[in-house]
Amino acid sequence: MSLADELQSERETSTGPLVEVRDLEKHFFEGDNILDRILGNGPVAIRAVDGVSFDIHKGETLGLVGESGCGKSTTGETVLRLQEPTGGTVRFDGDSILDMAGDDLLSFRRNAQIVFQDPYTSLDPRVPIGETVREALDIHGVGTLEERNDRVRDLLERVGLSEDQFDRYPSEFSGGQRQRIGIARALALNPDFLVLDEPTSALDVSVQAQILNLLSDLQEEFNLTYLLISHDLSVIRHICDRVAVMYLGEIAEVADVDTLFESPKHPYTEALLESVPRAETAERDRDIETLKGDVPSPRNPPSGCRFRTRCPKVIPPAETSIDQQEYREVMHFRELVEDAEISIHKLAEDAGLSGLEDGDQNLNSRETAAFVEEVKGDVLDTDLTGPPERVVDEAIGHLAEADWESAATVLRDEFESICETDNPELSDDSQPVACHLYET
Ligand SMILES: Nc1ncnc2c1ncn2[C@@H]1O[C@H](COP(=O)(O)OP(=O)(O)OP(=O)(O)O)[C@@H](O)[C@H]1O
């Protein structure tokens, strides 16, 4: 029996999903040191992964996509228990990996491996690549040295290198070849499951497709299950069966790959798709709404729906008659008021008034009207009408008295959205989505 058969024959698998993730949390804590405790400062949670659930079925590739900082790598590493979760469960072939110890944990570590993004830093430059690929076999004490070396030579061939490159050093290989070495290393113990963390993003575009094709071939050959982490939608489309879209520590949407690209539901998914550069000129010229600004900090995520601060489809209160463009401007105005980021003094001066900053001046109605118009002209691009305009005017009237709190309250009472107050749950249907637009 070959070493590969020996490694394979140790397994019995069940019929359910290979990986089941439920409410997974990984919070990092900052400021949890002695000085902070003496000063009475509690630790601040960085909610890198904040209640994530998904399944990965045997033989499939689940993509995990989202912008940088959304928590993809932390999810991948926590699923492999390379990082300990702070909440939730992960089951591998039915067994909770968090309860594993001893031989069970050892067996899980053999079955679940990772391929890292950067083939340059993940290989030791002083070690011949054959020894690097063999390392996991050595650690787990599998077979004789001769058998282990044979397996490494075989793996080198299977990933598109040649067995006589066993004694070469990483510096003698190109980026694509080094990633092939990283893949051979991950396959050494004949695992069932691989986390592929941005496996092609450090490579030239010309070799990216070769590595993705290799991963597809190996998946078929070895019946592998993949979690593919990428911020690049073209990589996701090339190789994935299903996709989970992640935003700021949460899952926004899960769908089959074709459905996701053809009928995305979540405004974040739509925005991600829109931000992909277009090949066709007609498409390129389209007036598209792309993602603006950065992902907010997981130290202090927005209330309600986490995407709402960048969302083009925030839901206005039912009783407020306002279009989306106007609503977005008013929401921006609200943020400025709540953060006291409007220069009252300067705008008053621009309106021909003075001494307004500390609010101790009583303005007559003409002066108040001039100030209101000046502020609206500065912060709003569109002309409001009806009740929304009256509320905004009233709020600016409070600003003229430097009463930021009343201004914020008036605006909140009129314009507060369900997207601010309630965090939407991932729906339980064929295309799960976490967005109030799809709640009935
Ligand atoms: N060890 C850590 N300590 C504190 N914060 C961390 C730690 N690791 C990650 N984070 C933070 O958690 C958040 C999620 O990071 P993560 O690397 O998982 O995101 P990502 O989606 O994989 O992004 P990228 O593609 O840039 O790696 C980020 O804000 C990051 O700064």
Short mmCIF file of C-alpha atoms and ligand atoms in Angstrom, two decimals:
data_model
loop_
_atom_site.label_atom_id
_atom_site.label_comp_id
_atom_site.label_asym_id
_atom_site.label_seq_id
_atom_site.Cartn_x
_atom_site.Cartn_y
_atom_site.Cartn_z
CA MET A 1 0.00 0.00 0.00
CA SER A 2 1.38 3.43 -0.95
CA LEU A 3 1.79 6.15 1.63
CA ALA A 4 -1.11 8.10 0.05
CA ASP A 5 -3.39 5.05 0.36
CA GLU A 6 -2.26 4.57 3.92
CA LEU A 7 -3.12 8.19 4.76
CA GLN A 8 -6.46 7.87 2.98
CA SER A 9 -7.51 4.59 4.54
CA GLU A 10 -7.51 6.06 8.05
CA ARG A 11 -10.65 8.08 7.29
CA GLU A 12 -14.31 7.44 7.59
CA THR A 13 -16.55 10.25 6.45
CA SER A 14 -20.18 11.07 7.18
CA THR A 15 -22.79 12.23 4.66
CA GLY A 16 -23.46 15.83 5.95
CA PRO A 17 -21.50 18.98 5.09
CA LEU A 18 -17.77 18.64 5.64
CA VAL A 19 -17.56 21.98 7.45
CA GLU A 20 -20.41 23.54 9.44
CA VAL A 21 -19.78 27.00 10.87
CA ARG A 22 -22.35 28.49 13.26
CA ASP A 23 -22.33 31.97 14.82
CA LEU A 24 -18.55 32.04 14.66
CA GLU A 25 -16.93 34.95 16.48
CA LYS A 26 -13.36 36.09 16.72
CA HIS A 27 -12.92 39.27 18.72
CA PHE A 28 -9.45 40.59 19.40
CA PHE A 29 -9.05 42.66 22.54
CA GLU A 30 -6.96 45.81 22.66
CA GLY A 31 -6.00 47.68 25.80
CA ASP A 32 -6.17 44.55 27.93
CA ASN A 33 -2.89 45.31 29.73
CA ILE A 34 -1.98 46.19 33.32
CA LEU A 35 -1.77 49.95 32.70
CA ASP A 36 -5.22 50.01 31.14
CA ARG A 37 -6.62 48.05 34.07
CA ILE A 38 -5.02 50.46 36.58
CA LEU A 39 -6.51 53.36 34.65
CA GLY A 40 -9.86 51.58 34.66
CA ASN A 41 -9.99 51.29 30.86
CA GLY A 42 -11.83 48.17 29.77
CA PRO A 43 -10.52 46.21 26.80
CA VAL A 44 -11.84 47.30 23.40
CA ALA A 45 -13.17 44.49 21.22
CA ILE A 46 -12.11 44.36 17.57
CA ARG A 47 -14.98 42.41 16.06
CA ALA A 48 -13.04 40.83 13.20
CA VAL A 49 -15.54 37.96 12.85
CA ASP A 50 -18.90 38.65 14.43
CA GLY A 51 -21.44 35.86 14.12
CA VAL A 52 -20.73 34.05 10.85
CA SER A 53 -22.55 30.89 9.71
CA PHE A 54 -22.09 28.78 6.57
CA ASP A 55 -21.69 25.17 5.40
CA ILE A 56 -19.14 23.75 3.00
CA HIS A 57 -20.24 20.55 1.30
CA LYS A 58 -17.89 17.74 0.36
CA GLY A 59 -16.09 18.32 -2.90
CA GLU A 60 -17.28 21.90 -3.34
CA THR A 61 -15.47 25.22 -3.37
CA LEU A 62 -17.02 27.92 -1.24
CA GLY A 63 -15.69 31.40 -1.99
CA LEU A 64 -15.39 34.00 0.76
CA VAL A 65 -15.26 37.43 -0.83
CA GLY A 66 -15.17 40.98 0.49
CA GLU A 67 -12.92 44.00 0.71
CA SER A 68 -9.72 44.05 2.70
CA GLY A 69 -10.35 44.09 6.45
CA CYS A 70 -13.77 42.39 6.31
CA GLY A 71 -12.52 39.40 8.35
CA LYS A 72 -11.98 36.78 5.63
CA SER A 73 -8.54 35.57 6.72
CA THR A 74 -9.53 35.56 10.38
CA THR A 75 -12.55 33.42 9.46
CA GLY A 76 -10.36 30.98 7.51
CA GLU A 77 -7.80 30.69 10.29
CA THR A 78 -10.48 30.28 12.98
CA VAL A 79 -12.22 27.56 10.97
CA LEU A 80 -8.88 25.70 10.97
CA ARG A 81 -8.40 26.49 14.67
CA LEU A 82 -5.15 28.26 13.88
CA GLN A 83 -6.84 30.97 15.95
CA GLU A 84 -9.15 30.17 18.85
CA PRO A 85 -12.67 31.57 18.33
CA THR A 86 -14.27 33.75 21.00
CA GLY A 87 -17.73 32.32 20.22
CA GLY A 88 -19.69 29.93 18.02
CA THR A 89 -18.96 26.45 16.73
CA VAL A 90 -17.14 24.76 13.86
CA ARG A 91 -17.91 21.15 13.02
CA PHE A 92 -15.67 19.11 10.74
CA ASP A 93 -17.32 15.98 9.39
CA GLY A 94 -19.82 16.21 12.25
CA ASP A 95 -17.32 16.70 15.09
CA SER A 96 -16.80 19.96 16.96
CA ILE A 97 -13.20 21.02 16.35
CA LEU A 98 -13.27 23.19 19.46
CA ASP A 99 -13.79 20.15 21.67
CA MET A 100 -10.99 18.20 20.01
CA ALA A 101 -7.81 17.26 21.84
CA GLY A 102 -5.08 14.63 21.52
CA ASP A 103 -5.40 12.21 18.60
CA ASP A 104 -8.65 13.79 17.34
CA LEU A 105 -7.01 17.19 17.07
CA LEU A 106 -3.95 15.66 15.41
CA SER A 107 -6.17 13.93 12.88
CA PHE A 108 -8.06 17.19 12.18
CA ARG A 109 -4.77 19.01 11.65
CA ARG A 110 -3.80 16.41 9.05
CA ASN A 111 -7.15 16.68 7.29
CA ALA A 112 -7.43 20.44 7.15
CA GLN A 113 -4.60 22.51 5.67
CA ILE A 114 -3.97 26.05 4.42
CA VAL A 115 -2.30 27.58 1.37
CA PHE A 116 -1.13 31.11 2.10
CA GLN A 117 -1.18 34.14 -0.14
CA ASP A 118 2.48 34.91 -0.31
CA PRO A 119 4.68 32.17 -1.73
CA TYR A 120 7.72 34.39 -1.13
CA THR A 121 7.48 34.62 2.64
CA SER A 122 5.85 31.27 3.37
CA LEU A 123 8.91 29.23 2.26
CA ASP A 124 12.16 29.09 4.26
CA PRO A 125 14.91 30.26 1.86
CA ARG A 126 17.53 28.04 3.56
CA VAL A 127 15.62 24.77 3.18
CA PRO A 128 15.51 22.73 -0.06
CA ILE A 129 11.94 22.67 -1.29
CA GLY A 130 11.65 18.85 -1.06
CA GLU A 131 12.35 19.05 2.67
CA THR A 132 9.79 21.82 3.08
CA VAL A 133 7.12 19.71 1.38
CA ARG A 134 8.18 16.71 3.49
CA GLU A 135 8.11 18.59 6.81
CA ALA A 136 4.51 17.76 7.76
CA LEU A 137 5.12 14.06 6.97
CA ASP A 138 8.22 14.16 9.20
CA ILE A 139 6.33 15.85 12.05
CA HIS A 140 3.49 13.36 11.90
CA GLY A 141 5.99 10.47 11.65
CA VAL A 142 4.38 8.99 8.55
CA GLY A 143 6.18 6.04 6.83
CA THR A 144 9.94 5.63 6.40
CA LEU A 145 12.20 8.43 5.15
CA GLU A 146 12.41 6.72 1.76
CA GLU A 147 8.61 6.50 1.53
CA ARG A 148 8.25 10.12 2.53
CA ASN A 149 10.78 11.22 -0.08
CA ASP A 150 8.94 9.18 -2.74
CA ARG A 151 5.68 10.86 -1.79
CA VAL A 152 7.27 14.32 -2.03
CA ARG A 153 8.67 13.53 -5.50
CA ASP A 154 5.24 12.34 -6.57
CA LEU A 155 3.60 15.49 -5.21
CA LEU A 156 6.11 17.73 -6.99
CA GLU A 157 5.15 16.06 -10.26
CA ARG A 158 1.43 16.37 -9.51
CA VAL A 159 1.64 20.12 -8.94
CA GLY A 160 3.48 20.63 -12.23
CA LEU A 161 7.08 20.69 -10.97
CA SER A 162 9.61 17.91 -11.48
CA GLU A 163 10.90 15.38 -9.00
CA ASP A 164 14.51 16.32 -9.69
CA GLN A 165 13.81 19.79 -8.25
CA PHE A 166 13.64 18.23 -4.75
CA ASP A 167 17.02 19.66 -3.66
CA ARG A 168 16.60 23.13 -5.14
CA TYR A 169 16.09 26.23 -2.99
CA PRO A 170 13.08 28.62 -3.12
CA SER A 171 15.17 31.40 -4.70
CA GLU A 172 15.57 29.23 -7.83
CA PHE A 173 11.80 29.29 -8.49
CA SER A 174 9.39 31.85 -9.94
CA GLY A 175 6.36 33.13 -7.98
CA GLY A 176 3.99 30.69 -9.67
CA GLN A 177 6.37 27.77 -9.05
CA ARG A 178 6.69 28.72 -5.38
CA GLN A 179 2.94 28.70 -5.03
CA ARG A 180 2.98 25.19 -6.56
CA ILE A 181 5.45 24.23 -3.82
CA GLY A 182 3.09 25.74 -1.21
CA ILE A 183 0.24 23.66 -2.63
CA ALA A 184 2.35 20.47 -2.62
CA ARG A 185 3.22 21.16 1.02
CA ALA A 186 -0.47 21.56 1.91
CA LEU A 187 -1.28 18.26 0.15
CA ALA A 188 1.49 16.22 1.79
CA LEU A 189 -0.74 14.63 4.44
CA ASN A 190 -3.50 13.93 1.92
CA PRO A 191 -6.04 16.32 3.49
CA ASP A 192 -9.77 16.52 2.72
CA PHE A 193 -10.07 20.27 3.20
CA LEU A 194 -7.96 23.23 2.17
CA VAL A 195 -8.33 26.89 3.05
CA LEU A 196 -6.88 28.83 0.12
CA ASP A 197 -6.15 32.32 1.43
CA GLU A 198 -5.73 34.65 -1.56
CA PRO A 199 -3.69 31.93 -3.35
CA THR A 200 -3.08 33.97 -6.49
CA SER A 201 -3.13 37.61 -5.42
CA ALA A 202 0.67 37.86 -5.08
CA LEU A 203 1.17 36.43 -8.60
CA ASP A 204 1.39 37.94 -12.06
CA VAL A 205 -1.95 37.92 -13.84
CA SER A 206 -0.47 35.62 -16.49
CA VAL A 207 0.17 32.83 -13.98
CA GLN A 208 -2.94 33.30 -11.84
CA ALA A 209 -5.14 31.24 -14.18
CA GLN A 210 -2.55 28.42 -14.26
CA ILE A 211 -2.60 28.14 -10.48
CA LEU A 212 -6.42 28.25 -10.38
CA ASN A 213 -6.59 25.53 -13.03
CA LEU A 214 -4.10 23.45 -11.05
CA LEU A 215 -6.26 23.84 -7.92
CA SER A 216 -9.34 22.71 -9.89
CA ASP A 217 -7.49 19.66 -11.27
CA LEU A 218 -6.18 18.70 -7.85
CA GLN A 219 -9.65 19.09 -6.35
CA GLU A 220 -11.01 16.55 -8.78
CA GLU A 221 -8.07 14.20 -8.46
CA PHE A 222 -7.98 14.16 -4.65
CA ASN A 223 -11.68 14.86 -3.94
CA LEU A 224 -10.79 18.03 -2.05
CA THR A 225 -13.10 20.58 -0.45
CA TYR A 226 -11.99 24.22 -0.60
CA LEU A 227 -12.69 27.45 1.22
CA LEU A 228 -11.29 30.03 -1.19
CA ILE A 229 -10.67 33.47 0.29
CA SER A 230 -10.31 36.30 -2.20
CA HIS A 231 -11.11 39.97 -2.66
CA ASP A 232 -10.96 39.36 -6.43
CA LEU A 233 -14.31 38.49 -8.02
CA SER A 234 -12.73 37.16 -11.21
CA VAL A 235 -10.85 34.56 -9.12
CA ILE A 236 -14.09 33.68 -7.32
CA ARG A 237 -15.95 33.26 -10.61
CA HIS A 238 -13.20 31.10 -12.09
CA ILE A 239 -13.21 28.42 -9.43
CA CYS A 240 -16.08 28.61 -6.91
CA ASP A 241 -19.37 26.69 -6.74
CA ARG A 242 -20.97 28.92 -4.10
CA VAL A 243 -19.97 32.26 -2.64
CA ALA A 244 -20.37 33.88 0.77
CA VAL A 245 -20.02 37.67 0.69
CA MET A 246 -18.51 39.10 3.85
CA TYR A 247 -18.74 42.67 5.14
CA LEU A 248 -17.26 43.94 8.40
CA GLY A 249 -17.27 40.63 10.25
CA GLU A 250 -20.65 39.41 8.99
CA ILE A 251 -22.07 37.45 6.04
CA ALA A 252 -24.11 39.71 3.75
CA GLU A 253 -25.21 37.11 1.19
CA VAL A 254 -24.66 33.50 0.13
CA ALA A 255 -25.45 32.26 -3.39
CA ASP A 256 -24.46 29.86 -6.15
CA VAL A 257 -21.72 31.47 -8.16
CA ASP A 258 -23.84 32.07 -11.31
CA THR A 259 -26.75 33.46 -9.31
CA LEU A 260 -24.44 35.80 -7.43
CA PHE A 261 -23.01 37.26 -10.62
CA GLU A 262 -26.33 37.38 -12.50
CA SER A 263 -28.81 38.34 -9.75
CA PRO A 264 -27.05 39.68 -6.69
CA LYS A 265 -29.41 40.73 -3.91
CA HIS A 266 -27.42 42.59 -1.28
CA PRO A 267 -26.50 46.20 -2.17
CA TYR A 268 -22.94 45.39 -1.04
CA THR A 269 -22.70 42.47 -3.47
CA GLU A 270 -24.05 44.73 -6.23
CA ALA A 271 -21.51 47.40 -5.40
CA LEU A 272 -18.65 44.88 -5.37
CA LEU A 273 -19.72 43.61 -8.79
CA GLU A 274 -20.05 47.15 -10.12
CA SER A 275 -16.55 48.02 -8.95
CA VAL A 276 -14.98 45.33 -11.16
CA PRO A 277 -13.34 47.00 -14.19
CA ARG A 278 -15.40 46.45 -17.36
CA ALA A 279 -13.94 45.11 -20.58
CA GLU A 280 -16.58 46.49 -22.96
CA THR A 281 -16.55 50.24 -23.67
CA ALA A 282 -20.34 50.51 -23.46
CA GLU A 283 -20.26 48.97 -20.01
CA ARG A 284 -17.32 51.11 -18.95
CA ASP A 285 -19.20 54.30 -19.76
CA ARG A 286 -22.20 53.24 -17.72
CA ASP A 287 -23.07 55.55 -14.88
CA ILE A 288 -22.30 53.10 -12.12
CA GLU A 289 -22.50 53.41 -8.40
CA THR A 290 -19.22 52.06 -7.09
CA LEU A 291 -18.07 51.59 -3.54
CA LYS A 292 -17.00 54.83 -1.94
CA GLY A 293 -14.88 55.23 1.19
CA ASP A 294 -13.28 52.52 3.30
CA VAL A 295 -14.67 49.68 5.35
CA PRO A 296 -15.41 51.17 8.82
CA SER A 297 -13.32 50.00 11.77
CA PRO A 298 -14.38 46.72 13.43
CA ARG A 299 -13.54 48.45 16.76
CA ASN A 300 -16.66 50.55 16.42
CA PRO A 301 -18.91 49.14 13.69
CA PRO A 302 -21.99 51.16 12.62
CA SER A 303 -25.24 50.39 14.43
CA GLY A 304 -27.90 48.40 12.60
CA CYS A 305 -26.80 47.17 9.18
CA ARG A 306 -23.04 47.51 9.01
CA PHE A 307 -23.10 48.45 5.33
CA ARG A 308 -25.56 51.31 5.79
CA THR A 309 -22.89 54.05 5.99
CA ARG A 310 -21.87 53.22 2.38
CA CYS A 311 -25.14 51.77 1.11
CA PRO A 312 -26.86 53.38 -1.92
CA LYS A 313 -30.20 51.86 -0.87
CA VAL A 314 -30.71 52.92 2.75
CA ILE A 315 -34.43 52.68 3.52
CA PRO A 316 -36.08 55.99 4.52
CA PRO A 317 -38.85 55.90 7.14
CA ALA A 318 -42.15 54.92 5.46
CA GLU A 319 -43.83 58.22 6.36
CA THR A 320 -41.03 60.40 4.89
CA SER A 321 -41.42 61.36 1.25
CA ILE A 322 -37.88 61.72 -0.08
CA ASP A 323 -35.89 60.22 -2.94
CA GLN A 324 -32.70 58.21 -2.41
CA GLN A 325 -30.29 60.95 -3.53
CA GLU A 326 -31.90 63.51 -1.21
CA TYR A 327 -32.03 60.98 1.60
CA ARG A 328 -28.33 60.21 1.28
CA GLU A 329 -27.51 63.90 1.45
CA VAL A 330 -29.69 64.36 4.51
CA MET A 331 -28.05 61.30 6.13
CA HIS A 332 -24.65 62.84 5.43
CA PHE A 333 -25.86 66.10 6.97
CA ARG A 334 -27.04 64.16 10.03
CA GLU A 335 -23.58 62.60 10.42
CA LEU A 336 -21.98 66.06 10.27
CA VAL A 337 -24.39 67.34 12.91
CA GLU A 338 -23.94 64.30 15.17
CA ASP A 339 -20.16 64.64 14.94
CA ALA A 340 -20.36 68.47 15.30
CA GLU A 341 -18.39 68.80 12.09
CA ILE A 342 -20.03 71.89 10.66
CA SER A 343 -18.15 75.18 10.88
CA ILE A 344 -20.93 77.41 12.17
CA HIS A 345 -18.63 80.41 12.51
CA LYS A 346 -17.39 80.27 8.92
CA LEU A 347 -20.82 79.64 7.41
CA ALA A 348 -22.25 82.52 9.47
CA GLU A 349 -19.52 84.81 8.19
CA ASP A 350 -20.23 83.65 4.63
CA ALA A 351 -23.89 84.57 5.26
CA GLY A 352 -22.84 88.08 6.34
CA LEU A 353 -23.31 87.35 10.07
CA SER A 354 -20.73 87.35 12.82
CA GLY A 355 -20.26 86.15 16.40
CA LEU A 356 -22.41 83.09 15.87
CA GLU A 357 -20.03 80.38 17.00
CA ASP A 358 -20.95 80.39 20.69
CA GLY A 359 -24.65 80.84 19.95
CA ASP A 360 -25.04 83.84 22.22
CA GLN A 361 -26.43 86.06 19.51
CA ASN A 362 -30.16 86.40 18.95
CA LEU A 363 -30.79 86.33 15.23
CA ASN A 364 -33.79 87.96 13.67
CA SER A 365 -35.82 85.94 11.18
CA ARG A 366 -34.05 87.42 8.15
CA GLU A 367 -30.62 86.53 9.60
CA THR A 368 -31.75 83.01 10.52
CA ALA A 369 -33.09 82.51 6.99
CA ALA A 370 -29.76 83.68 5.53
CA PHE A 371 -27.86 81.25 7.78
CA VAL A 372 -30.20 78.36 6.89
CA GLU A 373 -29.71 78.99 3.17
CA GLU A 374 -25.93 79.23 3.60
CA VAL A 375 -25.72 75.90 5.46
CA LYS A 376 -28.01 74.12 2.99
CA GLY A 377 -26.01 75.44 0.06
CA ASP A 378 -22.84 74.17 1.69
CA VAL A 379 -23.93 70.65 2.68
CA LEU A 380 -26.72 69.70 0.25
CA ASP A 381 -26.45 69.37 -3.53
CA THR A 382 -30.16 69.04 -4.17
CA ASP A 383 -33.03 71.33 -3.21
CA LEU A 384 -35.32 69.72 -0.67
CA THR A 385 -39.02 70.46 -0.62
CA GLY A 386 -41.99 69.83 1.69
CA PRO A 387 -41.65 68.32 5.18
CA PRO A 388 -38.03 67.14 4.74
CA GLU A 389 -37.00 70.69 3.91
CA ARG A 390 -38.91 72.09 6.90
CA VAL A 391 -37.19 69.62 9.26
CA VAL A 392 -33.75 70.40 7.89
CA ASP A 393 -34.47 74.14 8.23
CA GLU A 394 -35.56 73.61 11.82
CA ALA A 395 -32.37 71.67 12.59
CA ILE A 396 -30.21 74.42 11.09
CA GLY A 397 -32.15 76.92 13.21
CA HIS A 398 -30.91 74.97 16.27
CA LEU A 399 -27.38 75.13 14.90
CA ALA A 400 -27.69 78.92 14.71
CA GLU A 401 -28.10 78.72 18.51
CA ALA A 402 -25.17 76.27 18.68
CA ASP A 403 -27.63 73.67 19.98
CA TRP A 404 -26.15 70.59 18.33
CA GLU A 405 -28.18 68.15 20.40
CA SER A 406 -31.57 69.58 19.44
CA ALA A 407 -30.50 69.72 15.79
CA ALA A 408 -29.47 66.03 15.92
CA THR A 409 -32.71 65.04 17.68
CA VAL A 410 -34.96 66.81 15.18
CA LEU A 411 -33.15 65.12 12.29
CA ARG A 412 -33.17 61.70 13.94
CA ASP A 413 -36.89 61.87 14.74
CA GLU A 414 -37.73 62.57 11.11
CA PHE A 415 -35.14 60.59 9.18
CA GLU A 416 -34.02 57.60 11.27
CA SER A 417 -33.86 54.43 9.15
CA ILE A 418 -34.50 50.82 10.08
CA CYS A 419 -31.02 50.25 8.60
CA GLU A 420 -29.60 52.23 11.56
CA THR A 421 -31.63 50.66 14.31
CA ASP A 422 -31.88 46.95 13.38
CA ASN A 423 -29.14 44.59 12.26
CA PRO A 424 -30.74 42.42 9.53
CA GLU A 425 -30.51 38.64 9.93
CA LEU A 426 -29.33 36.35 7.15
CA SER A 427 -32.54 34.99 5.61
CA ASP A 428 -33.21 31.28 5.53
CA ASP A 429 -33.93 30.60 1.84
CA SER A 430 -32.18 29.51 -1.35
CA GLN A 431 -30.25 32.79 -1.65
CA PRO A 432 -29.71 33.91 1.95
CA VAL A 433 -29.27 37.67 2.30
CA ALA A 434 -28.98 39.98 5.30
CA CYS A 435 -30.78 43.15 4.16
CA HIS A 436 -33.98 44.87 5.30
CA LEU A 437 -34.98 45.34 1.64
CA TYR A 438 -35.82 41.64 1.49
CA GLU A 439 -37.76 41.38 4.73
CA THR A 440 -41.51 40.94 4.36
N1 LIG B 1 -4.23 39.76 15.63
C1 LIG B 1 -5.05 40.80 15.46
N2 LIG B 1 -5.18 41.75 16.41
C2 LIG B 1 -6.01 42.79 16.24
N3 LIG B 1 -6.77 43.00 15.14
C3 LIG B 1 -6.66 42.10 14.15
C4 LIG B 1 -5.81 40.95 14.25
N4 LIG B 1 -5.92 40.23 13.09
C5 LIG B 1 -6.80 40.90 12.31
N5 LIG B 1 -7.25 42.01 12.95
C6 LIG B 1 -8.23 42.97 12.44
O1 LIG B 1 -9.40 42.26 12.11
C7 LIG B 1 -10.00 42.77 10.92
C8 LIG B 1 -10.18 41.67 9.90
O2 LIG B 1 -8.88 41.28 9.42
P1 LIG B 1 -8.68 40.13 8.33
O3 LIG B 1 -7.22 40.04 8.00
O4 LIG B 1 -9.35 38.90 8.80
O5 LIG B 1 -9.49 40.73 7.10
P2 LIG B 1 -9.43 40.29 5.57
O6 LIG B 1 -10.80 40.45 5.03
O7 LIG B 1 -8.80 38.95 5.45
O8 LIG B 1 -8.51 41.41 4.96
P3 LIG B 1 -7.12 41.26 4.18
O9 LIG B 1 -7.47 40.76 2.83
O10 LIG B 1 -6.58 42.66 4.18
O11 LIG B 1 -6.29 40.29 5.01
C9 LIG B 1 -9.09 43.91 10.45
O12 LIG B 1 -9.61 45.13 10.91
C10 LIG B 1 -7.78 43.61 11.13
O13 LIG B 1 -7.06 44.80 11.37
#
